[in-house]
PDB file of C-alpha atoms and ligand atoms in Angstrom:
ATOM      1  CA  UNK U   1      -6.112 108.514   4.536  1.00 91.00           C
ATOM      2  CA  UNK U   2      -9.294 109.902   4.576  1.00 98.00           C
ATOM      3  CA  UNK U   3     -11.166 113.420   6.792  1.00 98.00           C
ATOM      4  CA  UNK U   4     -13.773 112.510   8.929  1.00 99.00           C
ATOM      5  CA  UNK U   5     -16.192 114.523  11.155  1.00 99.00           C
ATOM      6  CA  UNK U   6     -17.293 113.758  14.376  1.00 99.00           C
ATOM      7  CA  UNK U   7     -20.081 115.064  16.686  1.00 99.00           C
ATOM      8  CA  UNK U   8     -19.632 114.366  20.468  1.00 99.00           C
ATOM      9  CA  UNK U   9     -16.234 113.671  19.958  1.00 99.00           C
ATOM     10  CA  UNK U  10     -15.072 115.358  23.056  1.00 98.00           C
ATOM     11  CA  UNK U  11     -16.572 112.042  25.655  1.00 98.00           C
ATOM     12  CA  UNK U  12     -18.162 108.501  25.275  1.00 98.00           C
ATOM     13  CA  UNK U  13     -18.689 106.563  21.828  1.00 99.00           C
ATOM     14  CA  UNK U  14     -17.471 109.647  19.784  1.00 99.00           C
ATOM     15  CA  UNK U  15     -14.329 110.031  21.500  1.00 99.00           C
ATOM     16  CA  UNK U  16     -13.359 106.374  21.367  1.00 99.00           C
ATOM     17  CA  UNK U  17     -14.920 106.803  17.360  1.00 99.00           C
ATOM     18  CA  UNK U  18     -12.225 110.018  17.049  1.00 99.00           C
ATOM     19  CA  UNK U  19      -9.023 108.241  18.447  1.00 98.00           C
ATOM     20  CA  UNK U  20      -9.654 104.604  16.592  1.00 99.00           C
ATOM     21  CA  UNK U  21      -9.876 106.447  13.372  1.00 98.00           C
ATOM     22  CA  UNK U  22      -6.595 109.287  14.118  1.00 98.00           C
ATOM     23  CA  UNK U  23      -4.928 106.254  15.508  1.00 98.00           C
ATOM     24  CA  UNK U  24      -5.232 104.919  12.164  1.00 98.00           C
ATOM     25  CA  UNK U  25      -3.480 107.671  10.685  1.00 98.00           C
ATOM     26  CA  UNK U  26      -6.957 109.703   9.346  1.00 98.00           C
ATOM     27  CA  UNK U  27      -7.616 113.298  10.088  1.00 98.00           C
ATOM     28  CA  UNK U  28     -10.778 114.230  12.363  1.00 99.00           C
ATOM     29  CA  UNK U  29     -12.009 117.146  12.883  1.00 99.00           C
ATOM     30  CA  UNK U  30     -13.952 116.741  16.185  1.00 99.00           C
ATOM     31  CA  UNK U  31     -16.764 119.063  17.081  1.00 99.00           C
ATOM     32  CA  UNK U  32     -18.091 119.274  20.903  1.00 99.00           C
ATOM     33  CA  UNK U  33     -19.324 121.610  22.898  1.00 99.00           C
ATOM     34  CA  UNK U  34     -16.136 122.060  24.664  1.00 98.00           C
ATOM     35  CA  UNK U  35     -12.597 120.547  24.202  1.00 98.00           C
ATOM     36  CA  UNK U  36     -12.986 119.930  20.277  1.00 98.00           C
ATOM     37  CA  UNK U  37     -11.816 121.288  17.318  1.00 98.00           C
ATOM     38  CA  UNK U  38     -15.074 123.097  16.447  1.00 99.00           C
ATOM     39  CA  UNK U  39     -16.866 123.987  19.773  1.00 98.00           C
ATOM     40  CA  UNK U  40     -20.857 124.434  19.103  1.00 98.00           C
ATOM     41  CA  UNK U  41     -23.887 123.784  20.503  1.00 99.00           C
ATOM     42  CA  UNK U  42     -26.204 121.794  18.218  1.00 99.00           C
ATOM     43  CA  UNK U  43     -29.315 122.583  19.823  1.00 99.00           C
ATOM     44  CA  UNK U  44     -29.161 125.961  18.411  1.00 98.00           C
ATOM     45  CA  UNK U  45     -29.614 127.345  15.233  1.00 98.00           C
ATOM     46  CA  UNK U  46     -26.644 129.395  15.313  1.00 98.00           C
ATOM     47  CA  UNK U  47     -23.991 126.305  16.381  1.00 99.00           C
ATOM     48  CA  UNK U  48     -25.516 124.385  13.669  1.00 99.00           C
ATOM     49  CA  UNK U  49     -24.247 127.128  11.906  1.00 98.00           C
ATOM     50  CA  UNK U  50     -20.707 127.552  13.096  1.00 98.00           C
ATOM     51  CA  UNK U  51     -20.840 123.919  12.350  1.00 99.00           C
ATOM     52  CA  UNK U  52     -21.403 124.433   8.392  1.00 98.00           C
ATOM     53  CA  UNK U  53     -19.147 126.861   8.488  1.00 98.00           C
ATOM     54  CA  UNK U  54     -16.126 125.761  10.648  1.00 98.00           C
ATOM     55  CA  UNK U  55     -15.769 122.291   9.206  1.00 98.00           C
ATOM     56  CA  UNK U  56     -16.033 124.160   5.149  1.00 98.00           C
ATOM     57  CA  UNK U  57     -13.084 126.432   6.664  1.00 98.00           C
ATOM     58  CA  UNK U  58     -10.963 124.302   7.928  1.00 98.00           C
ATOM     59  CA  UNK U  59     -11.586 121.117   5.211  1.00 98.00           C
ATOM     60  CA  UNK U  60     -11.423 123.112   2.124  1.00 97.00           C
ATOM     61  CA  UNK U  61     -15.304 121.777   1.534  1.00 98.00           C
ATOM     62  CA  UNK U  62     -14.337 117.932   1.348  1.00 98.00           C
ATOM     63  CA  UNK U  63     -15.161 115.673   3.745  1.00 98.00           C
ATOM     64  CA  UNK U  64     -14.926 111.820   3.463  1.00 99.00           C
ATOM     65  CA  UNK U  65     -17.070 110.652   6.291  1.00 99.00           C
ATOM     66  CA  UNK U  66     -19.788 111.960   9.440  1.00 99.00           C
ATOM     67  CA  UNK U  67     -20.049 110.165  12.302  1.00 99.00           C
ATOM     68  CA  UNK U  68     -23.103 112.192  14.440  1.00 99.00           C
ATOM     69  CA  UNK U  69     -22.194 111.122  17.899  1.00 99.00           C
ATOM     70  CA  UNK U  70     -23.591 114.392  20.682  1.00 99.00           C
ATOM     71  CA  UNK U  71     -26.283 113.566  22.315  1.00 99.00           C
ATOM     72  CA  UNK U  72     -28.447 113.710  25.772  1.00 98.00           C
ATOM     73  CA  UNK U  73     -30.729 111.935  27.637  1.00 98.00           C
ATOM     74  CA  UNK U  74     -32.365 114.311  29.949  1.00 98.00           C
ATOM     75  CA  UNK U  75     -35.858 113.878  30.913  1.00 97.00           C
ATOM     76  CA  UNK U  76     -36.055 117.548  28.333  1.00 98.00           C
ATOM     77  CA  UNK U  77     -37.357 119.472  25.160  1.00 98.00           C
ATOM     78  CA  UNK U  78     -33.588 120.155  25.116  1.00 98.00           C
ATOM     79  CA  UNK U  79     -32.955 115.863  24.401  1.00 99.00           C
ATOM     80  CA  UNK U  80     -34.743 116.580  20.799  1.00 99.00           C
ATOM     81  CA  UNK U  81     -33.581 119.249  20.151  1.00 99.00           C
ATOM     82  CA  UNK U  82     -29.996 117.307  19.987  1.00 99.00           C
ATOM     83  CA  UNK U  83     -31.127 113.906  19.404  1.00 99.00           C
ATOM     84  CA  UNK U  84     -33.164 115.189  16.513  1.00 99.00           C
ATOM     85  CA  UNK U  85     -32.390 118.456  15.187  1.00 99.00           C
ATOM     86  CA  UNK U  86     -28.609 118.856  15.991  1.00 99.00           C
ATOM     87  CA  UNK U  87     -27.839 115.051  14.175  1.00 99.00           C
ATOM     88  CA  UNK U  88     -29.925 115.848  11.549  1.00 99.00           C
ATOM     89  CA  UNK U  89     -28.518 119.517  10.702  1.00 99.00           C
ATOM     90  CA  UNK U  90     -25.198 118.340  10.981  1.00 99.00           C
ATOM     91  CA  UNK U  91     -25.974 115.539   8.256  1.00 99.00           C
ATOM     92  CA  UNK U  92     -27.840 118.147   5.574  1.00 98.00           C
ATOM     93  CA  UNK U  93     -25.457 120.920   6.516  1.00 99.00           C
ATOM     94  CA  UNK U  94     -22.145 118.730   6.033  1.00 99.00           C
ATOM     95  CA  UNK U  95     -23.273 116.618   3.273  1.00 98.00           C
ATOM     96  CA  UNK U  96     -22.443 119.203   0.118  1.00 98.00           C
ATOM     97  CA  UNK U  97     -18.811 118.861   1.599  1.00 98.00           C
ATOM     98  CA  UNK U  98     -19.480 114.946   1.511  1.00 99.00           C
ATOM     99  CA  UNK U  99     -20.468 115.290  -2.092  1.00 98.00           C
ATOM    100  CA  UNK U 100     -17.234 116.295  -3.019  1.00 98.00           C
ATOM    101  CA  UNK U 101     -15.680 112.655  -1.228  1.00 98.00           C
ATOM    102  CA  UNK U 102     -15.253 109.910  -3.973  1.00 98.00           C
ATOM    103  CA  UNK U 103     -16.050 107.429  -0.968  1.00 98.00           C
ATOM    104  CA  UNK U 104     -18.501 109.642   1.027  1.00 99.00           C
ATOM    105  CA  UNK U 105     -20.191 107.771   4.824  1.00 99.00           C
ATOM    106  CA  UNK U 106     -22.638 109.078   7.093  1.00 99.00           C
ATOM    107  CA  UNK U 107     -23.872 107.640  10.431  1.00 99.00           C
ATOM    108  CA  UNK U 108     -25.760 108.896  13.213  1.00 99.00           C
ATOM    109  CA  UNK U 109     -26.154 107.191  16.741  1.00 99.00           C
ATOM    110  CA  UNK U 110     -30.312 105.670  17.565  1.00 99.00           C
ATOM    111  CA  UNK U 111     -30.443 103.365  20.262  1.00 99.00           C
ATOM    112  CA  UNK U 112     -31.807 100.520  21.429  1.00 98.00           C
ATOM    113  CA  UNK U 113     -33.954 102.969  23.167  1.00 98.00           C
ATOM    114  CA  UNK U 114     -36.198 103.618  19.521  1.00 98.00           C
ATOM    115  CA  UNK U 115     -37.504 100.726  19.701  1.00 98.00           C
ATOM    116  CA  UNK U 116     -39.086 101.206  23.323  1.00 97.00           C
ATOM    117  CA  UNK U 117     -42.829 102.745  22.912  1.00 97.00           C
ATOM    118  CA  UNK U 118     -42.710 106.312  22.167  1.00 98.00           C
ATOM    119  CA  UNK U 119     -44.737 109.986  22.282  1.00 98.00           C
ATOM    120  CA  UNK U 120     -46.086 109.297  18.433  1.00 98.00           C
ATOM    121  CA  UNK U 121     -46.882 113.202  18.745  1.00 98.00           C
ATOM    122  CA  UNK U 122     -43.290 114.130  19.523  1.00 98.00           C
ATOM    123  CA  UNK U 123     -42.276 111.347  16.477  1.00 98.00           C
ATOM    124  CA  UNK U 124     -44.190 112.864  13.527  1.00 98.00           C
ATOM    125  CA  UNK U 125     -42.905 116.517  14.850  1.00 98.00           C
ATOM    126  CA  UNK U 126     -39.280 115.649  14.589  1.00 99.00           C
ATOM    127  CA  UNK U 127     -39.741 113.909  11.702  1.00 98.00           C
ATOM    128  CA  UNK U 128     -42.058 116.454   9.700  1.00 98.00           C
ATOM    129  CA  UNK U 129     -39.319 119.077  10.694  1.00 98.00           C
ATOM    130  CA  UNK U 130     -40.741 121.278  12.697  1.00 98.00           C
ATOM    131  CA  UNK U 131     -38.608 121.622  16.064  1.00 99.00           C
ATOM    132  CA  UNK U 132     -40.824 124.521  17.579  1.00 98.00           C
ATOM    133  CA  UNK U 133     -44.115 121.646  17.729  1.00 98.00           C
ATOM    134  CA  UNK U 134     -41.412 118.968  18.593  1.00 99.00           C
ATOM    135  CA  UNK U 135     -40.422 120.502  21.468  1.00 99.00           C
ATOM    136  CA  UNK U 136     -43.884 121.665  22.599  1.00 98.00           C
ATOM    137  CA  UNK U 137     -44.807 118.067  22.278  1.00 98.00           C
ATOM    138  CA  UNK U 138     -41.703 117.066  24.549  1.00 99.00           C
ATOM    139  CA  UNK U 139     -42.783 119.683  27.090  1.00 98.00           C
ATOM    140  CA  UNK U 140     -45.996 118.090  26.983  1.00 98.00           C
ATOM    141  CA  UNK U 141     -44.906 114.894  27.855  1.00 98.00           C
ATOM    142  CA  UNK U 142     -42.677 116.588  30.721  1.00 98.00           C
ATOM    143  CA  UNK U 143     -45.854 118.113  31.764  1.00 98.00           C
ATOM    144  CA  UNK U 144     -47.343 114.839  32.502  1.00 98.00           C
ATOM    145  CA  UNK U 145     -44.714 113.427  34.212  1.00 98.00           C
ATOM    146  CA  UNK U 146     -43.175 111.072  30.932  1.00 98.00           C
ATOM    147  CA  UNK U 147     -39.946 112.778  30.383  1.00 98.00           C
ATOM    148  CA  UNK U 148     -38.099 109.973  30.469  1.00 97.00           C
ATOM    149  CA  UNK U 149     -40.180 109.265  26.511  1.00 98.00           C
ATOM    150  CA  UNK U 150     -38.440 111.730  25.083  1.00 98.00           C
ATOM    151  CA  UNK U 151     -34.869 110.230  24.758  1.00 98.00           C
ATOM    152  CA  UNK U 152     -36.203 106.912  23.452  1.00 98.00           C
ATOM    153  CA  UNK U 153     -38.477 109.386  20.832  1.00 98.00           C
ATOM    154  CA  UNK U 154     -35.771 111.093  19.775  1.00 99.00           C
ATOM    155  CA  UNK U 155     -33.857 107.916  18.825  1.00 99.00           C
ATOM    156  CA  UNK U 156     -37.049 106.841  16.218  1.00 98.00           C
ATOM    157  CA  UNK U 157     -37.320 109.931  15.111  1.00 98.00           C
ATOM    158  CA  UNK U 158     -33.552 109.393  13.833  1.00 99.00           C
ATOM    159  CA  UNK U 159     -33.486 106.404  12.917  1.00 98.00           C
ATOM    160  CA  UNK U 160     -36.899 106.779  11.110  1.00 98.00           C
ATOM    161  CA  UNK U 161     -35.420 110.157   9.120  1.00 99.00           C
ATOM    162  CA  UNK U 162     -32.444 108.179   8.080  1.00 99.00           C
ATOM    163  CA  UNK U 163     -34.438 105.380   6.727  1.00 98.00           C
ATOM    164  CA  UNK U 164     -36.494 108.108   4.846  1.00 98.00           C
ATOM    165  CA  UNK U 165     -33.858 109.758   3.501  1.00 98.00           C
ATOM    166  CA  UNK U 166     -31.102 107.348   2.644  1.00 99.00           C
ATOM    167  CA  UNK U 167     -32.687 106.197  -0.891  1.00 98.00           C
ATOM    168  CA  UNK U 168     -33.150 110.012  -2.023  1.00 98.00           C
ATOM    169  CA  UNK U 169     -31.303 112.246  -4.734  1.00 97.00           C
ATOM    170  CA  UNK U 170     -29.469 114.086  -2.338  1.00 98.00           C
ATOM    171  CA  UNK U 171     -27.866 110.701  -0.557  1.00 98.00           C
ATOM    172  CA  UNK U 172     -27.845 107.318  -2.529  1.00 98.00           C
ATOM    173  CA  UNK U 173     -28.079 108.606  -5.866  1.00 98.00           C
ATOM    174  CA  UNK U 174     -24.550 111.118  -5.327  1.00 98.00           C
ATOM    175  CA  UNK U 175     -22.921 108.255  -3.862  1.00 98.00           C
ATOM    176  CA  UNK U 176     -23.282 108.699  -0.232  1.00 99.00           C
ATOM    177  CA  UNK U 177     -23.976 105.966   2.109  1.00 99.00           C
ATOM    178  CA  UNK U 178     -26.715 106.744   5.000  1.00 99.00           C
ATOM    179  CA  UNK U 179     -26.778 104.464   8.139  1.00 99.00           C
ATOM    180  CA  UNK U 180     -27.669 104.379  12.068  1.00 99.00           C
ATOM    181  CA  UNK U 181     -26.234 102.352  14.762  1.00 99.00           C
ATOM    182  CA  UNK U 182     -28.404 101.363  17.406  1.00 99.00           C
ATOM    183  CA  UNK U 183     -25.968 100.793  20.621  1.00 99.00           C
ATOM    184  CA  UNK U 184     -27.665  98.859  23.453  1.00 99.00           C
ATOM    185  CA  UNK U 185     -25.881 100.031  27.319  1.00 98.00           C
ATOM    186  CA  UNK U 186     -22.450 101.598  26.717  1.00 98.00           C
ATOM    187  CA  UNK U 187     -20.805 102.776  29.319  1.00 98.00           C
ATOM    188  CA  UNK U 188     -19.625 105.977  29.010  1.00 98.00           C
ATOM    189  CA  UNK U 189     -20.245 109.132  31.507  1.00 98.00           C
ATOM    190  CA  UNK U 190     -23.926 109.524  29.737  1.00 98.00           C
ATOM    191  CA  UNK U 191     -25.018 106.297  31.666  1.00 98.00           C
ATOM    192  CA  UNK U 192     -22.356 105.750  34.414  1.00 97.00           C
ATOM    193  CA  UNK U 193     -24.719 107.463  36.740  1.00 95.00           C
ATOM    194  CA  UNK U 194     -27.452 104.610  35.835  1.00 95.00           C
ATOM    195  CA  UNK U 195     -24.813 102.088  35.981  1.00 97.00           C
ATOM    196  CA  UNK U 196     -23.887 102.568  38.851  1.00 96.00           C
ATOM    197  CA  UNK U 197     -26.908 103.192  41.176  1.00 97.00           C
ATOM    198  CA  UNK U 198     -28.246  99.838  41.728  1.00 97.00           C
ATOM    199  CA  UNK U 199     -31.941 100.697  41.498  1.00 97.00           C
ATOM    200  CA  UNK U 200     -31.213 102.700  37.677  1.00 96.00           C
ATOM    201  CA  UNK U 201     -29.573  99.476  36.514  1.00 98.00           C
ATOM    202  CA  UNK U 202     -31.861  97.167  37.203  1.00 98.00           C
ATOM    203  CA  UNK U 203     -34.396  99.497  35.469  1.00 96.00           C
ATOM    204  CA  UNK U 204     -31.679  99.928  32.987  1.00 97.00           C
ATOM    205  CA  UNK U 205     -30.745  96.026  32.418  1.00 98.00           C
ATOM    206  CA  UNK U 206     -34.674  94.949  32.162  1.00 98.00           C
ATOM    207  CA  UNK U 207     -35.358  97.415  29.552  1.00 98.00           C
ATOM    208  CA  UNK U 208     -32.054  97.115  27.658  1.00 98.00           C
ATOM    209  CA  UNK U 209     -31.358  93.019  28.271  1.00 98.00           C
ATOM    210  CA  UNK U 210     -28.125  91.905  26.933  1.00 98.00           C
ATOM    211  CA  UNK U 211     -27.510  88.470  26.976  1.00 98.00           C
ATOM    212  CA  UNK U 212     -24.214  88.579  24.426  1.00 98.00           C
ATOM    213  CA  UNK U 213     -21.182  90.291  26.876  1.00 98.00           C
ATOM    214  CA  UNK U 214     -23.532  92.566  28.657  1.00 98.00           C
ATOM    215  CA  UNK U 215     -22.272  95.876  28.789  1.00 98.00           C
ATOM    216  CA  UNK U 216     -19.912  97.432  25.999  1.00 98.00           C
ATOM    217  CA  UNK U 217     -17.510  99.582  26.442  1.00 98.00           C
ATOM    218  CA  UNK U 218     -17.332 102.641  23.289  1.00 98.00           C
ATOM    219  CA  UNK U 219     -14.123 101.210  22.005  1.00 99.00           C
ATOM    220  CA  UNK U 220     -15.883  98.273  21.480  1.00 99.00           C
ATOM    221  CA  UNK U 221     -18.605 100.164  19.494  1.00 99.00           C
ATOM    222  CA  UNK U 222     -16.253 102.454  17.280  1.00 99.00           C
ATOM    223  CA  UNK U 223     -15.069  99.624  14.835  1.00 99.00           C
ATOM    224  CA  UNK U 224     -18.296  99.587  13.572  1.00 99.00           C
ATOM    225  CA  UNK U 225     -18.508 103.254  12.892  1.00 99.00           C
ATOM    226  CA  UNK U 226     -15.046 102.608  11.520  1.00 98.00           C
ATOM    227  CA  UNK U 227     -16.351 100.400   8.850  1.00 98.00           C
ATOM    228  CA  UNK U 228     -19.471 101.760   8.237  1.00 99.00           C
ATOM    229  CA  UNK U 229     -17.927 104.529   7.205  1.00 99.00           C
ATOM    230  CA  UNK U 230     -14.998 103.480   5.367  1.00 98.00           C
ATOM    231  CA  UNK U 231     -14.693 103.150   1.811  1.00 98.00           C
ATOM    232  CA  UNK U 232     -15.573  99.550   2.067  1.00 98.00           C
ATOM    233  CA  UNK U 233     -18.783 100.237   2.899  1.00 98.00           C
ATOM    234  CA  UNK U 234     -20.317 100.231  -0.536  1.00 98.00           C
ATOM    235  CA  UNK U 235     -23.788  99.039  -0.586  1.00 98.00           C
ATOM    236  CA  UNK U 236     -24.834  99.306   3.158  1.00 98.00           C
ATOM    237  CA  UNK U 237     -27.313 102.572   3.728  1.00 99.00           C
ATOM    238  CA  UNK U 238     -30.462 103.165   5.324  1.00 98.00           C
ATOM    239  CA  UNK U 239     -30.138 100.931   8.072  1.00 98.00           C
ATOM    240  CA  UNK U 240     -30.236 100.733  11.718  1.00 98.00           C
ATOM    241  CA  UNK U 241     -27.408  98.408  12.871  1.00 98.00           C
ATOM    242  CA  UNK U 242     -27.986  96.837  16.574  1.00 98.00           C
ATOM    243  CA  UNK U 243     -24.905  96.897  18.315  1.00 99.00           C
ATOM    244  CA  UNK U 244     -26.941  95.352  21.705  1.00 98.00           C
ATOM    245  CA  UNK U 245     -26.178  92.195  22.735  1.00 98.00           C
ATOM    246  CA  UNK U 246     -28.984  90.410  21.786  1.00 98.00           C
ATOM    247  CA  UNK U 247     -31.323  93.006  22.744  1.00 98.00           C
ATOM    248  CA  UNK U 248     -33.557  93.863  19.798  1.00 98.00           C
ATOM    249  CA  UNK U 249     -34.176  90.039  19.559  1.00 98.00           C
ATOM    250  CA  UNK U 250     -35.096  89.621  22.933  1.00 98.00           C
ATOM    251  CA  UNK U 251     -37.700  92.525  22.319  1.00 98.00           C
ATOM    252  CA  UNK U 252     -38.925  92.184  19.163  1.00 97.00           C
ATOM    253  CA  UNK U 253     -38.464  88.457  18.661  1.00 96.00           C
ATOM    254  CA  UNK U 254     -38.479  87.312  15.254  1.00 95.00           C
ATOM    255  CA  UNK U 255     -39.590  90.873  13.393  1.00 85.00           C
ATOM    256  CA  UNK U 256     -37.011  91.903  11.188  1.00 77.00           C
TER     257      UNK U 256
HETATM  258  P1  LIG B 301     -21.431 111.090  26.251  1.00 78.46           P
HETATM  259  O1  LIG B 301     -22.228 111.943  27.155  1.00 78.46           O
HETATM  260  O2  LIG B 301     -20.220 110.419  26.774  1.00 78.46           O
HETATM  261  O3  LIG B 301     -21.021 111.907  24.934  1.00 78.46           O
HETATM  262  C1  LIG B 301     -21.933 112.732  24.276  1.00 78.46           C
HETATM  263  C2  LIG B 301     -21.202 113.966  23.790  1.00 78.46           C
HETATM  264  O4  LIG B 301     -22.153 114.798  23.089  1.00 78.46           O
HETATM  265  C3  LIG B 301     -20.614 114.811  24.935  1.00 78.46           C
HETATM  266  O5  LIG B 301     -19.244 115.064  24.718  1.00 78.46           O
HETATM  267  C4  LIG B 301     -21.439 116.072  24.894  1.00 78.46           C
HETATM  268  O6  LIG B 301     -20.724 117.248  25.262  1.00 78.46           O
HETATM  269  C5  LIG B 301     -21.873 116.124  23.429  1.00 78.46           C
HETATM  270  N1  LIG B 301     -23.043 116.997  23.312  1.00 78.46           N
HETATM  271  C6  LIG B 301     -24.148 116.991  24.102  1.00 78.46           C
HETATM  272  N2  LIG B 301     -24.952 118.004  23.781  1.00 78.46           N
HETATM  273  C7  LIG B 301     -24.361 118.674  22.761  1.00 78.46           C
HETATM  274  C8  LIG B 301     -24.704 119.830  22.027  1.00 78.46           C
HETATM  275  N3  LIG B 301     -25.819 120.538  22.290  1.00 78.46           N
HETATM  276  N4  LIG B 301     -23.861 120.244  21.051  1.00 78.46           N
HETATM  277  C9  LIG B 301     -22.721 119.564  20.801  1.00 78.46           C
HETATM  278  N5  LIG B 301     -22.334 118.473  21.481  1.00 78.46           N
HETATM  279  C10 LIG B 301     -23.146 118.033  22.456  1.00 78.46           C
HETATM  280  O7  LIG B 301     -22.475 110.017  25.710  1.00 78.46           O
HETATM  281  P2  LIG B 301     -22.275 108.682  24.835  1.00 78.46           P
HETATM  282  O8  LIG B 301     -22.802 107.576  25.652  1.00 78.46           O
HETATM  283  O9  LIG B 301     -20.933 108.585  24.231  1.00 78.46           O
HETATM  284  O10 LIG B 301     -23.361 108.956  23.704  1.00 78.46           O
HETATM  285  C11 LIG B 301     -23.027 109.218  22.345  1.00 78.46           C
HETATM  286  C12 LIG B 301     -24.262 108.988  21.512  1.00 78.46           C
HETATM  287  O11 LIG B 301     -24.640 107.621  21.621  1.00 78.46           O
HETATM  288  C13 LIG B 301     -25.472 109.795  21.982  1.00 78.46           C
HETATM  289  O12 LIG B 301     -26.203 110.217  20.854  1.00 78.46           O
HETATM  290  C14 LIG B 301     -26.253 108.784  22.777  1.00 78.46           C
HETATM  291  O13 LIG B 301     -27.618 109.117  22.844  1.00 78.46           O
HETATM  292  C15 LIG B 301     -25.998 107.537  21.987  1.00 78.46           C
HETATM  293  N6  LIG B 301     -26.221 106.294  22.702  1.00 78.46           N
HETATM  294  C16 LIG B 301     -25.557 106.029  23.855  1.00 78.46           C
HETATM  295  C17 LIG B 301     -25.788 104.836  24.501  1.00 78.46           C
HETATM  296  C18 LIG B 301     -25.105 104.475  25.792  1.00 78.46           C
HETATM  297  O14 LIG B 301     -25.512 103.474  26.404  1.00 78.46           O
HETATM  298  N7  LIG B 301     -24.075 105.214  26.214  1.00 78.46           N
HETATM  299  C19 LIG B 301     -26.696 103.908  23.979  1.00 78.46           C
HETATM  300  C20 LIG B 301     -27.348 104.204  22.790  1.00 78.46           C
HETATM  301  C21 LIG B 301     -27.093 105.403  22.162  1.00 78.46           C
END
C-alpha cells in the first residue's frame, strides 16, 4: 500500500479522491482547512508551512503520491492565491518527501475553466512567481468589474507551471511523474450553488458544454487521480488530462 497526500480533502473531488484511495487499503493523510488531518490554510505563507512540516512529521519524510485538490472560485485575489500559490507550494514543499517514494505521483486540479480567455497580466504573475503582483493584478481585474477572470486564470496559470516544470531536474529526471486534470462541471458544494440556480447554469452549461453524461459527480473523477498517481503511471507527466465530457473539443475543435 502506498501514503498519499491530499489537499481539499475535507469536501468535493478531494474527498471522494481520499476515501477511493483509503478504501483501497492506502494511507492518506488529508490536509483541509478544517476537518483533516493537517488543518492549514494555503493561501498563507505560514499554512504552507505547517503543511511542509506536518506531513514530514507525521510520514517520516516519504510520501508516495500528491493529489492538490483545495481550491476557490470567488470572484477574489484570495482565488490565486489558492489556485496558484497554495497548489504550487504544496507540490515544491512536499516533493523532497516524494523523492524518497520509489513510485513517486503528483497531480494538481486545472479546469476546463483554463482554457476560457484569461487576465494575461494575472497569468505571467502567477507563473513568474511573484504572488504580491499576482494578486494586485487580480484586484485589478476586480476593480473593473472581471472577477469572475480570475478563477479561470488561476487554472492556466497551473496548468501552464506544471507543463513547465514536469520535464525539469527536480521532477522527471528523480523519477517523479507531474500531471493536471482538467475536470469540466462536477458537482460538489463549490458549484451546487451554480447548479442549482437556473440562470448560473445556463451560464454554467454554455461555457462548460458537455455532451458525454453531462455533469460528473467527484467519485466519478477520483479514479483518474487514482491512476494517475499510482505506480502504474510510468511515463504519463506534464499533461493536462480533460475529464469534461466532450468539452475541450467542443471549444477548441481539432487543436491538440
Ligand atoms: P470543494 O469546495 O468541494 O472542495 C475544495 C476544498 O478545498 C474544500 O474542502 C476547501 O475547504 C478546501 N480549501 C479551500 N481553500 C483552502 C485553503 N486556503 N487552504 C486549504 N484548503 C482550502 O470544491 P471541489 O469542486 O471539490 O474542487 C476541488 C478542486 O477542483 C478545486 O481546485 C476546484 O477549483 C477544482 N475544479 C472543480 C470543478 C467543479 O466543477 N467542481 C471543476 C474544475 C476544477
Amino acid at each position: 500500500s502506498r501514503t498519499y497526500l491530499v489537499t481539499g480533502a475535507s469536501s468535493g473531488i478531494g474527498k471522494a479522491a481520499a476515501t477511493r484511495l483509503r478504501d483501497q487499503g492506502h494511507t492518506v493523510i488529508g490536509a483541509d482547512l478544517k476537518g483533516a488531518d493537517i488543518e492549514a490554510d494555503l493561501s498563507t505563507a505560514e499554512g504552507r508551512a505547517a503543511l511542509v512540516a506536518r506531513a514530514t512529521e507525521l510520514t517520516g519524510g516519504r510520501l508516495d503520491a500528491v493529489i492538490a485538490c483545495a481550491g476557490i472560485a470567488a470572484f477574489d485575489p484570495l482565488t490565486i492565491k489558492v489556485n496558484h500559490f497554495g497548489a504550487v507550494a504544496t507540490l515544491e514543499g512536499l516533493r523532497p518527501l516524494l523523492a524518497a517514494s520509489d513510485a513517486p505521483r503528483a497531480v494538481v486540479i486545472s479546469s476546463v475553466a483554463s482554457i476560457h480567455p484569461a487576465d494575461e497580466a494575472l497569468v505571467e504573475a502567477a507563473l513568474s512567481g511573484d504572488e504580491d503582483a499576482a494578486v494586485e493584478a487580480a484586484q485589478a481585474a476586480v476593480d473593473r468589474g472581471e472577477g469572475h477572470v480570475i478563477y479561470g486564470s488561476s487554472k492556466q496559470s497551473v496548468a501552464r507551471w506544471v507543463r513547465r516544470t514536469a520535464a525539469t531536474e527536480d521532477w522527471a529526471a528523480a523519477g517523479i511523474t507531474l500531471n493536471a486534470i482538467a475536470p469540466g462541471t462536477i458537482v460538489t458544494p463549490m458549484t451546487q450553488p451554480m447548479i442549482g440556480n437556473p440562470e448560473m447554469l445556463a451560464v454554467v452549461d454554455s461555457t462548460v458544454p458537455m455532451p458525454l453524461n453531462g455533469h460528473a459527480t467527484p467519485e466519478q473523477v477520483a479514479p483518474l487521480l487514482e491512476w494517475l498517481t499510482s505506480a502504474d503511471n510510468t511515463h504519463i507527466t506534464g499533461q493536462v488530462v480533460f475529464i469534461d465530457g466532450g468539452a475541450d473539443v467542443v471549444l477548441r475543435g481539432d487543436r491538440t
